[in-house]
Amino acid sequence: MGYRILVLQHCEWRQPGSMLHQAAEANNVALHIARVWKESAADFAEFDALIILGSPDRLDQESQRPFLREEKRLVRAWMNLNKPCLGFNLGQHLLAEAAGATIGPSRAPHVGFSEGHLTHEGKKHPLFQGLRSPFPLFKWHDQEIQSPLPRNMVLLATSKDCMVEACCLEGRPHIIGLQCDNYAGTREDVAAWVKCDATLLKAGTDQMGATTELFENANRLAAGMATTCSLLLRNFVALLNP
């Protein structure tokens, strides 16, 4: 039997995309989806790894989204278990805040596709082995980790729009955060995200915010995005058995 990974999903439309499901099947991984806004994350200790998806929510919205309070406790408990964890977007923020980082507004909303560049440490990190730099990113956020990073965090990737595209904990390379939402990014994902989050879309830059351009880029980058998602998950799974 393969590995069992708990996936925390925060809202109906930001679900694991087809790319993540296909990558999981290819790597003999069973995904257990916990819809944390309406159900418990179950007995998380029985899982081999944790993946935390993105969300339109912010960490400071506990009064509007009460599940965030419980999720923060879960993330800290998981980190204490020292098991592998991969956080996207809000997932990265949850991990980073638990490690002492500050999360705040981006200079501008980042909506659409861009490129990430691996740092010197990122090129050596096991999650990115076999990945060419720059690599495609699917972005949908207006919050990010603020500079400077705490000393217990390592910068792994950056971009022209965001300083911390990827990071991990010092001495714990299996606890990783990505600012992107690279488990999604297909044309179908883009259609759902455009429909359900028009506010952030309208706030984005002209270059990245146009709906037509989003669909064109989704079609153009489809193969590269799928390859990147598959590679990231394969490398993440490899961390489960060091």
PDB file of C-alpha atoms in Angstrom:
ATOM      1  CA  MET A   1       0.000   0.000   0.000  1.00  0.00           C
ATOM      2  CA  GLY A   2       1.244   3.494  -0.823  1.00  0.00           C
ATOM      3  CA  TYR A   3       1.463   6.547   1.370  1.00  0.00           C
ATOM      4  CA  ARG A   4      -1.566   8.324   2.825  1.00  0.00           C
ATOM      5  CA  ILE A   5      -1.523  12.121   2.657  1.00  0.00           C
ATOM      6  CA  LEU A   6      -3.976  14.367   4.458  1.00  0.00           C
ATOM      7  CA  VAL A   7      -5.000  17.374   2.328  1.00  0.00           C
ATOM      8  CA  LEU A   8      -6.549  20.419   4.001  1.00  0.00           C
ATOM      9  CA  GLN A   9      -8.993  22.237   1.695  1.00  0.00           C
ATOM     10  CA  HIS A  10     -10.407  25.622   2.753  1.00  0.00           C
ATOM     11  CA  CYS A  11     -13.293  26.321   0.373  1.00  0.00           C
ATOM     12  CA  GLU A  12     -15.293  24.518  -2.287  1.00  0.00           C
ATOM     13  CA  TRP A  13     -13.690  26.070  -5.356  1.00  0.00           C
ATOM     14  CA  ARG A  14     -10.043  25.849  -4.261  1.00  0.00           C
ATOM     15  CA  GLN A  15     -10.021  22.085  -4.386  1.00  0.00           C
ATOM     16  CA  PRO A  16      -7.180  19.769  -5.370  1.00  0.00           C
ATOM     17  CA  GLY A  17      -6.934  20.145  -9.118  1.00  0.00           C
ATOM     18  CA  SER A  18      -6.827  17.324 -11.625  1.00  0.00           C
ATOM     19  CA  MET A  19      -3.040  17.711 -11.821  1.00  0.00           C
ATOM     20  CA  LEU A  20      -2.636  16.876  -8.126  1.00  0.00           C
ATOM     21  CA  HIS A  21      -4.942  13.861  -8.336  1.00  0.00           C
ATOM     22  CA  GLN A  22      -3.104  12.540 -11.400  1.00  0.00           C
ATOM     23  CA  ALA A  23       0.276  13.076  -9.737  1.00  0.00           C
ATOM     24  CA  ALA A  24      -0.929  11.269  -6.619  1.00  0.00           C
ATOM     25  CA  GLU A  25      -2.149   8.296  -8.637  1.00  0.00           C
ATOM     26  CA  ALA A  26       1.134   8.139 -10.550  1.00  0.00           C
ATOM     27  CA  ASN A  27       3.051   8.038  -7.266  1.00  0.00           C
ATOM     28  CA  ASN A  28       0.802   5.481  -5.547  1.00  0.00           C
ATOM     29  CA  VAL A  29      -0.406   8.062  -3.037  1.00  0.00           C
ATOM     30  CA  ALA A  30      -3.864   8.119  -1.456  1.00  0.00           C
ATOM     31  CA  LEU A  31      -5.198  11.613  -0.793  1.00  0.00           C
ATOM     32  CA  HIS A  32      -7.645  12.132   2.068  1.00  0.00           C
ATOM     33  CA  ILE A  33      -9.384  15.491   1.595  1.00  0.00           C
ATOM     34  CA  ALA A  34     -10.492  17.306   4.760  1.00  0.00           C
ATOM     35  CA  ARG A  35     -12.840  20.223   4.022  1.00  0.00           C
ATOM     36  CA  VAL A  36     -11.831  22.141   7.099  1.00  0.00           C
ATOM     37  CA  TRP A  37     -14.485  24.866   6.853  1.00  0.00           C
ATOM     38  CA  LYS A  38     -17.174  22.267   7.571  1.00  0.00           C
ATOM     39  CA  GLU A  39     -15.558  19.140   9.024  1.00  0.00           C
ATOM     40  CA  SER A  40     -12.820  17.940  11.347  1.00  0.00           C
ATOM     41  CA  ALA A  41      -9.432  16.982   9.943  1.00  0.00           C
ATOM     42  CA  ALA A  42      -9.881  13.555  11.557  1.00  0.00           C
ATOM     43  CA  ASP A  43      -7.021  11.812  13.354  1.00  0.00           C
ATOM     44  CA  PHE A  44      -4.224  13.500  11.447  1.00  0.00           C
ATOM     45  CA  ALA A  45      -1.473  11.517  13.191  1.00  0.00           C
ATOM     46  CA  GLU A  46      -2.382   8.413  11.163  1.00  0.00           C
ATOM     47  CA  PHE A  47      -1.228  10.047   7.922  1.00  0.00           C
ATOM     48  CA  ASP A  48       2.265   9.990   6.442  1.00  0.00           C
ATOM     49  CA  ALA A  49       2.286  13.600   5.267  1.00  0.00           C
ATOM     50  CA  LEU A  50       0.239  16.785   5.164  1.00  0.00           C
ATOM     51  CA  ILE A  51      -0.591  19.046   2.204  1.00  0.00           C
ATOM     52  CA  ILE A  52      -2.275  22.389   2.905  1.00  0.00           C
ATOM     53  CA  LEU A  53      -4.002  24.022  -0.046  1.00  0.00           C
ATOM     54  CA  GLY A  54      -4.492  27.715  -0.738  1.00  0.00           C
ATOM     55  CA  SER A  55      -7.464  29.844   0.257  1.00  0.00           C
ATOM     56  CA  PRO A  56      -8.962  33.294  -0.241  1.00  0.00           C
ATOM     57  CA  ASP A  57      -8.875  33.623   3.556  1.00  0.00           C
ATOM     58  CA  ARG A  58      -6.236  35.491   5.561  1.00  0.00           C
ATOM     59  CA  LEU A  59      -4.655  34.332   8.794  1.00  0.00           C
ATOM     60  CA  ASP A  60      -6.193  37.243  10.709  1.00  0.00           C
ATOM     61  CA  GLN A  61      -9.781  36.310   9.780  1.00  0.00           C
ATOM     62  CA  GLU A  62     -10.444  33.893  12.636  1.00  0.00           C
ATOM     63  CA  SER A  63     -13.609  35.749  13.685  1.00  0.00           C
ATOM     64  CA  GLN A  64     -15.127  35.334  10.200  1.00  0.00           C
ATOM     65  CA  ARG A  65     -13.606  31.903   9.551  1.00  0.00           C
ATOM     66  CA  PRO A  66     -13.476  30.127  12.942  1.00  0.00           C
ATOM     67  CA  PHE A  67     -11.915  26.983  11.467  1.00  0.00           C
ATOM     68  CA  LEU A  68      -8.643  28.904  11.107  1.00  0.00           C
ATOM     69  CA  ARG A  69      -8.132  28.862  14.859  1.00  0.00           C
ATOM     70  CA  GLU A  70      -8.338  25.077  14.977  1.00  0.00           C
ATOM     71  CA  GLU A  71      -6.254  24.722  11.835  1.00  0.00           C
ATOM     72  CA  LYS A  72      -3.455  26.766  13.366  1.00  0.00           C
ATOM     73  CA  ARG A  73      -3.398  24.367  16.323  1.00  0.00           C
ATOM     74  CA  LEU A  74      -3.373  21.396  13.953  1.00  0.00           C
ATOM     75  CA  VAL A  75      -0.447  22.798  11.956  1.00  0.00           C
ATOM     76  CA  ARG A  76       1.597  23.422  15.090  1.00  0.00           C
ATOM     77  CA  ALA A  77       0.836  19.913  16.328  1.00  0.00           C
ATOM     78  CA  TRP A  78       1.847  18.457  12.961  1.00  0.00           C
ATOM     79  CA  MET A  79       5.118  20.395  13.008  1.00  0.00           C
ATOM     80  CA  ASN A  80       5.788  18.980  16.457  1.00  0.00           C
ATOM     81  CA  LEU A  81       5.412  15.491  14.969  1.00  0.00           C
ATOM     82  CA  ASN A  82       8.173  16.507  12.520  1.00  0.00           C
ATOM     83  CA  LYS A  83       6.468  14.781   9.596  1.00  0.00           C
ATOM     84  CA  PRO A  84       6.638  16.077   6.008  1.00  0.00           C
ATOM     85  CA  CYS A  85       4.357  18.985   5.170  1.00  0.00           C
ATOM     86  CA  LEU A  86       3.846  20.948   1.961  1.00  0.00           C
ATOM     87  CA  GLY A  87       1.860  24.182   2.190  1.00  0.00           C
ATOM     88  CA  PHE A  88       0.567  26.205  -0.753  1.00  0.00           C
ATOM     89  CA  ASN A  89      -0.434  29.863  -0.441  1.00  0.00           C
ATOM     90  CA  LEU A  90      -2.387  30.017   2.855  1.00  0.00           C
ATOM     91  CA  GLY A  91      -0.702  26.723   3.716  1.00  0.00           C
ATOM     92  CA  GLN A  92       2.685  28.416   3.395  1.00  0.00           C
ATOM     93  CA  HIS A  93       1.455  31.268   5.585  1.00  0.00           C
ATOM     94  CA  LEU A  94       0.267  28.886   8.304  1.00  0.00           C
ATOM     95  CA  LEU A  95       3.652  27.166   8.412  1.00  0.00           C
ATOM     96  CA  ALA A  96       5.585  30.426   8.262  1.00  0.00           C
ATOM     97  CA  GLU A  97       3.564  32.089  11.025  1.00  0.00           C
ATOM     98  CA  ALA A  98       4.090  29.050  13.252  1.00  0.00           C
ATOM     99  CA  ALA A  99       7.834  29.444  12.607  1.00  0.00           C
ATOM    100  CA  GLY A 100       7.796  33.124  13.600  1.00  0.00           C
ATOM    101  CA  ALA A 101       7.410  34.877  10.239  1.00  0.00           C
ATOM    102  CA  THR A 102       5.133  37.855   9.623  1.00  0.00           C
ATOM    103  CA  ILE A 103       2.383  37.650   6.991  1.00  0.00           C
ATOM    104  CA  GLY A 104       1.058  40.847   5.439  1.00  0.00           C
ATOM    105  CA  PRO A 105      -0.294  42.468   2.268  1.00  0.00           C
ATOM    106  CA  SER A 106       1.485  42.021  -1.036  1.00  0.00           C
ATOM    107  CA  ARG A 107       2.593  45.152  -2.848  1.00  0.00           C
ATOM    108  CA  ALA A 108      -0.110  44.290  -5.386  1.00  0.00           C
ATOM    109  CA  PRO A 109      -2.423  41.292  -5.868  1.00  0.00           C
ATOM    110  CA  HIS A 110      -0.740  38.535  -7.857  1.00  0.00           C
ATOM    111  CA  VAL A 111      -3.228  36.809 -10.127  1.00  0.00           C
ATOM    112  CA  GLY A 112      -2.255  34.544 -12.989  1.00  0.00           C
ATOM    113  CA  PHE A 113       0.914  32.907 -14.246  1.00  0.00           C
ATOM    114  CA  SER A 114       4.501  33.988 -13.664  1.00  0.00           C
ATOM    115  CA  GLU A 115       7.978  32.501 -13.161  1.00  0.00           C
ATOM    116  CA  GLY A 116       9.818  31.411 -10.047  1.00  0.00           C
ATOM    117  CA  HIS A 117      13.605  31.376  -9.690  1.00  0.00           C
ATOM    118  CA  LEU A 118      15.374  28.923  -7.404  1.00  0.00           C
ATOM    119  CA  THR A 119      17.929  30.330  -4.991  1.00  0.00           C
ATOM    120  CA  HIS A 120      21.262  28.653  -4.331  1.00  0.00           C
ATOM    121  CA  GLU A 121      19.651  26.745  -1.464  1.00  0.00           C
ATOM    122  CA  GLY A 122      16.605  25.957  -3.569  1.00  0.00           C
ATOM    123  CA  LYS A 123      18.694  24.296  -6.261  1.00  0.00           C
ATOM    124  CA  LYS A 124      20.048  21.918  -3.607  1.00  0.00           C
ATOM    125  CA  HIS A 125      16.688  21.252  -1.937  1.00  0.00           C
ATOM    126  CA  PRO A 126      15.203  17.779  -2.549  1.00  0.00           C
ATOM    127  CA  LEU A 127      11.756  19.144  -3.471  1.00  0.00           C
ATOM    128  CA  PHE A 128      13.153  20.866  -6.557  1.00  0.00           C
ATOM    129  CA  GLN A 129      15.489  18.166  -7.864  1.00  0.00           C
ATOM    130  CA  GLY A 130      15.051  17.820 -11.612  1.00  0.00           C
ATOM    131  CA  LEU A 131      13.190  21.130 -11.877  1.00  0.00           C
ATOM    132  CA  ARG A 132      14.553  23.745 -14.253  1.00  0.00           C
ATOM    133  CA  SER A 133      14.773  27.336 -13.085  1.00  0.00           C
ATOM    134  CA  PRO A 134      12.855  29.467 -13.857  1.00  0.00           C
ATOM    135  CA  PHE A 135       9.718  27.355 -13.494  1.00  0.00           C
ATOM    136  CA  PRO A 136       6.015  28.231 -14.019  1.00  0.00           C
ATOM    137  CA  LEU A 137       3.880  29.491 -11.143  1.00  0.00           C
ATOM    138  CA  PHE A 138       0.114  29.808 -10.827  1.00  0.00           C
ATOM    139  CA  LYS A 139      -0.535  32.715  -8.449  1.00  0.00           C
ATOM    140  CA  TRP A 140      -3.740  33.921  -6.777  1.00  0.00           C
ATOM    141  CA  HIS A 141      -3.020  35.936  -3.626  1.00  0.00           C
ATOM    142  CA  ASP A 142      -2.772  39.375  -2.035  1.00  0.00           C
ATOM    143  CA  GLN A 143      -0.952  38.298   1.156  1.00  0.00           C
ATOM    144  CA  GLU A 144       2.616  37.048   1.483  1.00  0.00           C
ATOM    145  CA  ILE A 145       5.506  36.488   3.895  1.00  0.00           C
ATOM    146  CA  GLN A 146       7.128  39.755   4.847  1.00  0.00           C
ATOM    147  CA  SER A 147      10.855  40.483   4.824  1.00  0.00           C
ATOM    148  CA  PRO A 148      13.096  39.657   6.587  1.00  0.00           C
ATOM    149  CA  LEU A 149      12.627  35.932   7.077  1.00  0.00           C
ATOM    150  CA  PRO A 150      13.258  34.548  10.576  1.00  0.00           C
ATOM    151  CA  ARG A 151      16.653  32.919  10.975  1.00  0.00           C
ATOM    152  CA  ASN A 152      15.030  29.489  11.273  1.00  0.00           C
ATOM    153  CA  MET A 153      13.662  29.689   7.711  1.00  0.00           C
ATOM    154  CA  VAL A 154      15.489  29.164   4.408  1.00  0.00           C
ATOM    155  CA  LEU A 155      14.575  30.984   1.184  1.00  0.00           C
ATOM    156  CA  LEU A 156      14.286  28.474  -1.668  1.00  0.00           C
ATOM    157  CA  ALA A 157      12.673  30.408  -4.528  1.00  0.00           C
ATOM    158  CA  THR A 158      11.762  33.977  -5.395  1.00  0.00           C
ATOM    159  CA  SER A 159      10.175  35.976  -8.233  1.00  0.00           C
ATOM    160  CA  LYS A 160       9.943  39.537  -9.491  1.00  0.00           C
ATOM    161  CA  ASP A 161       6.557  39.891  -7.771  1.00  0.00           C
ATOM    162  CA  CYS A 162       7.190  38.124  -4.466  1.00  0.00           C
ATOM    163  CA  MET A 163      10.345  37.680  -2.404  1.00  0.00           C
ATOM    164  CA  VAL A 164       9.379  34.373  -0.757  1.00  0.00           C
ATOM    165  CA  GLU A 165       7.999  32.027  -3.400  1.00  0.00           C
ATOM    166  CA  ALA A 166       9.284  28.983  -1.525  1.00  0.00           C
ATOM    167  CA  CYS A 167      10.854  28.358   1.860  1.00  0.00           C
ATOM    168  CA  CYS A 168      11.540  25.609   4.359  1.00  0.00           C
ATOM    169  CA  LEU A 169      12.549  25.344   7.985  1.00  0.00           C
ATOM    170  CA  GLU A 170      16.258  25.340   8.820  1.00  0.00           C
ATOM    171  CA  GLY A 171      17.377  21.752   9.370  1.00  0.00           C
ATOM    172  CA  ARG A 172      13.867  20.476   8.477  1.00  0.00           C
ATOM    173  CA  PRO A 173      13.762  20.390   4.658  1.00  0.00           C
ATOM    174  CA  HIS A 174      10.622  18.243   4.753  1.00  0.00           C
ATOM    175  CA  ILE A 175       8.523  21.189   6.029  1.00  0.00           C
ATOM    176  CA  ILE A 176       8.089  23.402   2.975  1.00  0.00           C
ATOM    177  CA  GLY A 177       5.911  26.325   1.946  1.00  0.00           C
ATOM    178  CA  LEU A 178       5.143  27.540  -1.575  1.00  0.00           C
ATOM    179  CA  GLN A 179       3.420  30.863  -2.249  1.00  0.00           C
ATOM    180  CA  CYS A 180       2.008  29.580  -5.542  1.00  0.00           C
ATOM    181  CA  ASP A 181      -1.047  27.355  -6.105  1.00  0.00           C
ATOM    182  CA  ASN A 182       0.699  24.886  -8.392  1.00  0.00           C
ATOM    183  CA  TYR A 183      -1.660  22.041  -7.559  1.00  0.00           C
ATOM    184  CA  ALA A 184      -4.078  23.932  -9.844  1.00  0.00           C
ATOM    185  CA  GLY A 185      -3.696  25.993 -13.017  1.00  0.00           C
ATOM    186  CA  THR A 186      -5.541  24.056 -15.717  1.00  0.00           C
ATOM    187  CA  ARG A 187      -8.111  25.829 -17.884  1.00  0.00           C
ATOM    188  CA  GLU A 188     -10.860  24.239 -15.762  1.00  0.00           C
ATOM    189  CA  ASP A 189      -9.235  25.493 -12.553  1.00  0.00           C
ATOM    190  CA  VAL A 190      -8.849  28.989 -13.993  1.00  0.00           C
ATOM    191  CA  ALA A 191     -12.532  29.058 -15.027  1.00  0.00           C
ATOM    192  CA  ALA A 192     -13.628  28.108 -11.493  1.00  0.00           C
ATOM    193  CA  TRP A 193     -11.298  30.588  -9.790  1.00  0.00           C
ATOM    194  CA  VAL A 194     -12.319  33.448 -12.111  1.00  0.00           C
ATOM    195  CA  LYS A 195     -15.986  32.728 -11.412  1.00  0.00           C
ATOM    196  CA  CYS A 196     -15.607  32.482  -7.651  1.00  0.00           C
ATOM    197  CA  ASP A 197     -13.054  35.216  -6.903  1.00  0.00           C
ATOM    198  CA  ALA A 198     -13.799  38.092  -9.245  1.00  0.00           C
ATOM    199  CA  THR A 199     -12.867  40.648  -6.577  1.00  0.00           C
ATOM    200  CA  LEU A 200      -9.210  39.641  -6.437  1.00  0.00           C
ATOM    201  CA  LEU A 201      -9.137  39.190 -10.198  1.00  0.00           C
ATOM    202  CA  LYS A 202     -10.272  42.785 -10.762  1.00  0.00           C
ATOM    203  CA  ALA A 203      -7.682  44.028  -8.268  1.00  0.00           C
ATOM    204  CA  GLY A 204      -4.831  42.357 -10.143  1.00  0.00           C
ATOM    205  CA  THR A 205      -2.509  44.093 -12.576  1.00  0.00           C
ATOM    206  CA  ASP A 206      -3.549  44.610 -16.182  1.00  0.00           C
ATOM    207  CA  GLN A 207      -0.883  42.154 -17.304  1.00  0.00           C
ATOM    208  CA  MET A 208      -2.013  39.280 -15.098  1.00  0.00           C
ATOM    209  CA  GLY A 209      -5.640  40.145 -14.434  1.00  0.00           C
ATOM    210  CA  ALA A 210      -7.205  39.893 -17.876  1.00  0.00           C
ATOM    211  CA  THR A 211      -9.447  36.834 -18.091  1.00  0.00           C
ATOM    212  CA  THR A 212      -8.559  36.210 -21.728  1.00  0.00           C
ATOM    213  CA  GLU A 213      -4.872  36.204 -20.919  1.00  0.00           C
ATOM    214  CA  LEU A 214      -5.412  33.824 -18.011  1.00  0.00           C
ATOM    215  CA  PHE A 215      -7.039  31.273 -20.302  1.00  0.00           C
ATOM    216  CA  GLU A 216      -4.414  31.730 -22.997  1.00  0.00           C
ATOM    217  CA  ASN A 217      -1.629  31.178 -20.480  1.00  0.00           C
ATOM    218  CA  ALA A 218      -3.390  28.168 -18.982  1.00  0.00           C
ATOM    219  CA  ASN A 219      -3.496  26.565 -22.434  1.00  0.00           C
ATOM    220  CA  ARG A 220       0.075  27.550 -23.300  1.00  0.00           C
ATOM    221  CA  LEU A 221       1.560  26.374 -20.002  1.00  0.00           C
ATOM    222  CA  ALA A 222      -0.574  23.258 -19.508  1.00  0.00           C
ATOM    223  CA  ALA A 223       2.176  20.730 -20.169  1.00  0.00           C
ATOM    224  CA  GLY A 224       4.773  22.596 -18.103  1.00  0.00           C
ATOM    225  CA  MET A 225       2.408  23.063 -15.168  1.00  0.00           C
ATOM    226  CA  ALA A 226       1.469  19.374 -15.160  1.00  0.00           C
ATOM    227  CA  THR A 227       5.120  18.325 -15.322  1.00  0.00           C
ATOM    228  CA  THR A 228       6.011  20.685 -12.465  1.00  0.00           C
ATOM    229  CA  CYS A 229       3.136  19.444 -10.273  1.00  0.00           C
ATOM    230  CA  SER A 230       4.055  15.811 -10.900  1.00  0.00           C
ATOM    231  CA  LEU A 231       7.731  16.430 -10.171  1.00  0.00           C
ATOM    232  CA  LEU A 232       7.033  18.361  -6.971  1.00  0.00           C
ATOM    233  CA  LEU A 233       4.757  15.631  -5.634  1.00  0.00           C
ATOM    234  CA  ARG A 234       7.185  12.861  -6.599  1.00  0.00           C
ATOM    235  CA  ASN A 235      10.004  14.658  -4.811  1.00  0.00           C
ATOM    236  CA  PHE A 236       7.769  15.358  -1.816  1.00  0.00           C
ATOM    237  CA  VAL A 237       6.836  11.671  -1.599  1.00  0.00           C
ATOM    238  CA  ALA A 238      10.555  10.824  -1.659  1.00  0.00           C
ATOM    239  CA  LEU A 239      10.913  12.890   1.529  1.00  0.00           C
ATOM    240  CA  LEU A 240       8.525  10.483   3.259  1.00  0.00           C
ATOM    241  CA  ASN A 241      11.121   7.742   3.079  1.00  0.00           C
ATOM    242  CA  PRO A 242      14.536   9.379   3.652  1.00  0.00           C
TER     243      PRO A 242
END
